[in-house]
Coordinates of C-alpha atoms in Angstrom, one line a residue:
M6 CA 39.3 -7.9 -25.0
K7 CA 38.5 -4.8 -23.5
L8 CA 37.9 -3.2 -26.5
L9 CA 35.0 -5.6 -27.5
A10 CA 33.7 -5.0 -23.2
W11 CA 33.9 -1.2 -24.1
M12 CA 31.3 -1.8 -28.1
I13 CA 29.2 -4.4 -26.1
F14 CA 28.7 -1.7 -23.2
L15 CA 27.7 1.6 -25.3
L16 CA 26.0 -0.7 -27.7
G17 CA 23.6 -2.0 -25.1
Q18 CA 23.5 1.7 -23.4
N19 CA 22.3 2.9 -27.4
L20 CA 19.9 0.3 -26.8
S21 CA 18.0 1.2 -23.9
R22 CA 17.9 4.8 -24.8
L23 CA 16.1 4.0 -28.1
A24 CA 14.3 1.6 -26.5
I25 CA 13.1 3.8 -24.0
A26 CA 12.4 6.6 -26.2
V27 CA 10.2 4.5 -28.5
R28 CA 8.0 3.5 -26.1
S29 CA 4.4 4.9 -25.3
P30 CA 3.7 6.7 -22.2
L31 CA 1.3 4.1 -19.9
K32 CA -1.7 5.6 -18.9
P33 CA -2.7 6.6 -15.3
S34 CA -4.7 4.0 -13.4
D35 CA -7.2 5.4 -11.5
G36 CA -6.9 2.4 -8.7
N37 CA -3.3 3.8 -8.1
P38 CA -2.9 6.8 -6.1
L39 CA 0.3 8.2 -7.4
S40 CA -0.5 7.7 -10.7
K41 CA -1.6 11.8 -10.6
W42 CA 1.7 13.0 -8.7
R43 CA 2.0 15.5 -10.9
T44 CA -1.0 17.2 -9.5
W45 CA 0.3 17.2 -6.6
S46 CA 1.2 21.1 -5.3
T47 CA 4.6 22.2 -4.1
I48 CA 6.2 21.9 -0.8
R49 CA 5.8 24.4 1.4
S50 CA 7.4 26.1 5.1
S51 CA 6.7 28.9 7.1
H52 CA 10.0 27.8 8.7
W53 CA 12.2 27.9 5.9
G54 CA 15.4 28.8 7.1
E55 CA 14.8 29.1 10.9
R56 CA 16.5 27.6 13.7

């Protein structure tokens, strides 16, 4: 019984990875402010490491 459960689990993992790999990327929408998160600058701090 455990072997069958592991086989189903591993098959499900592989199928979900395959579905993610073949899915087409979503186009960013203009109404969503988080759609352009890749253009945000990195976080900088002038107080880094101070106590």
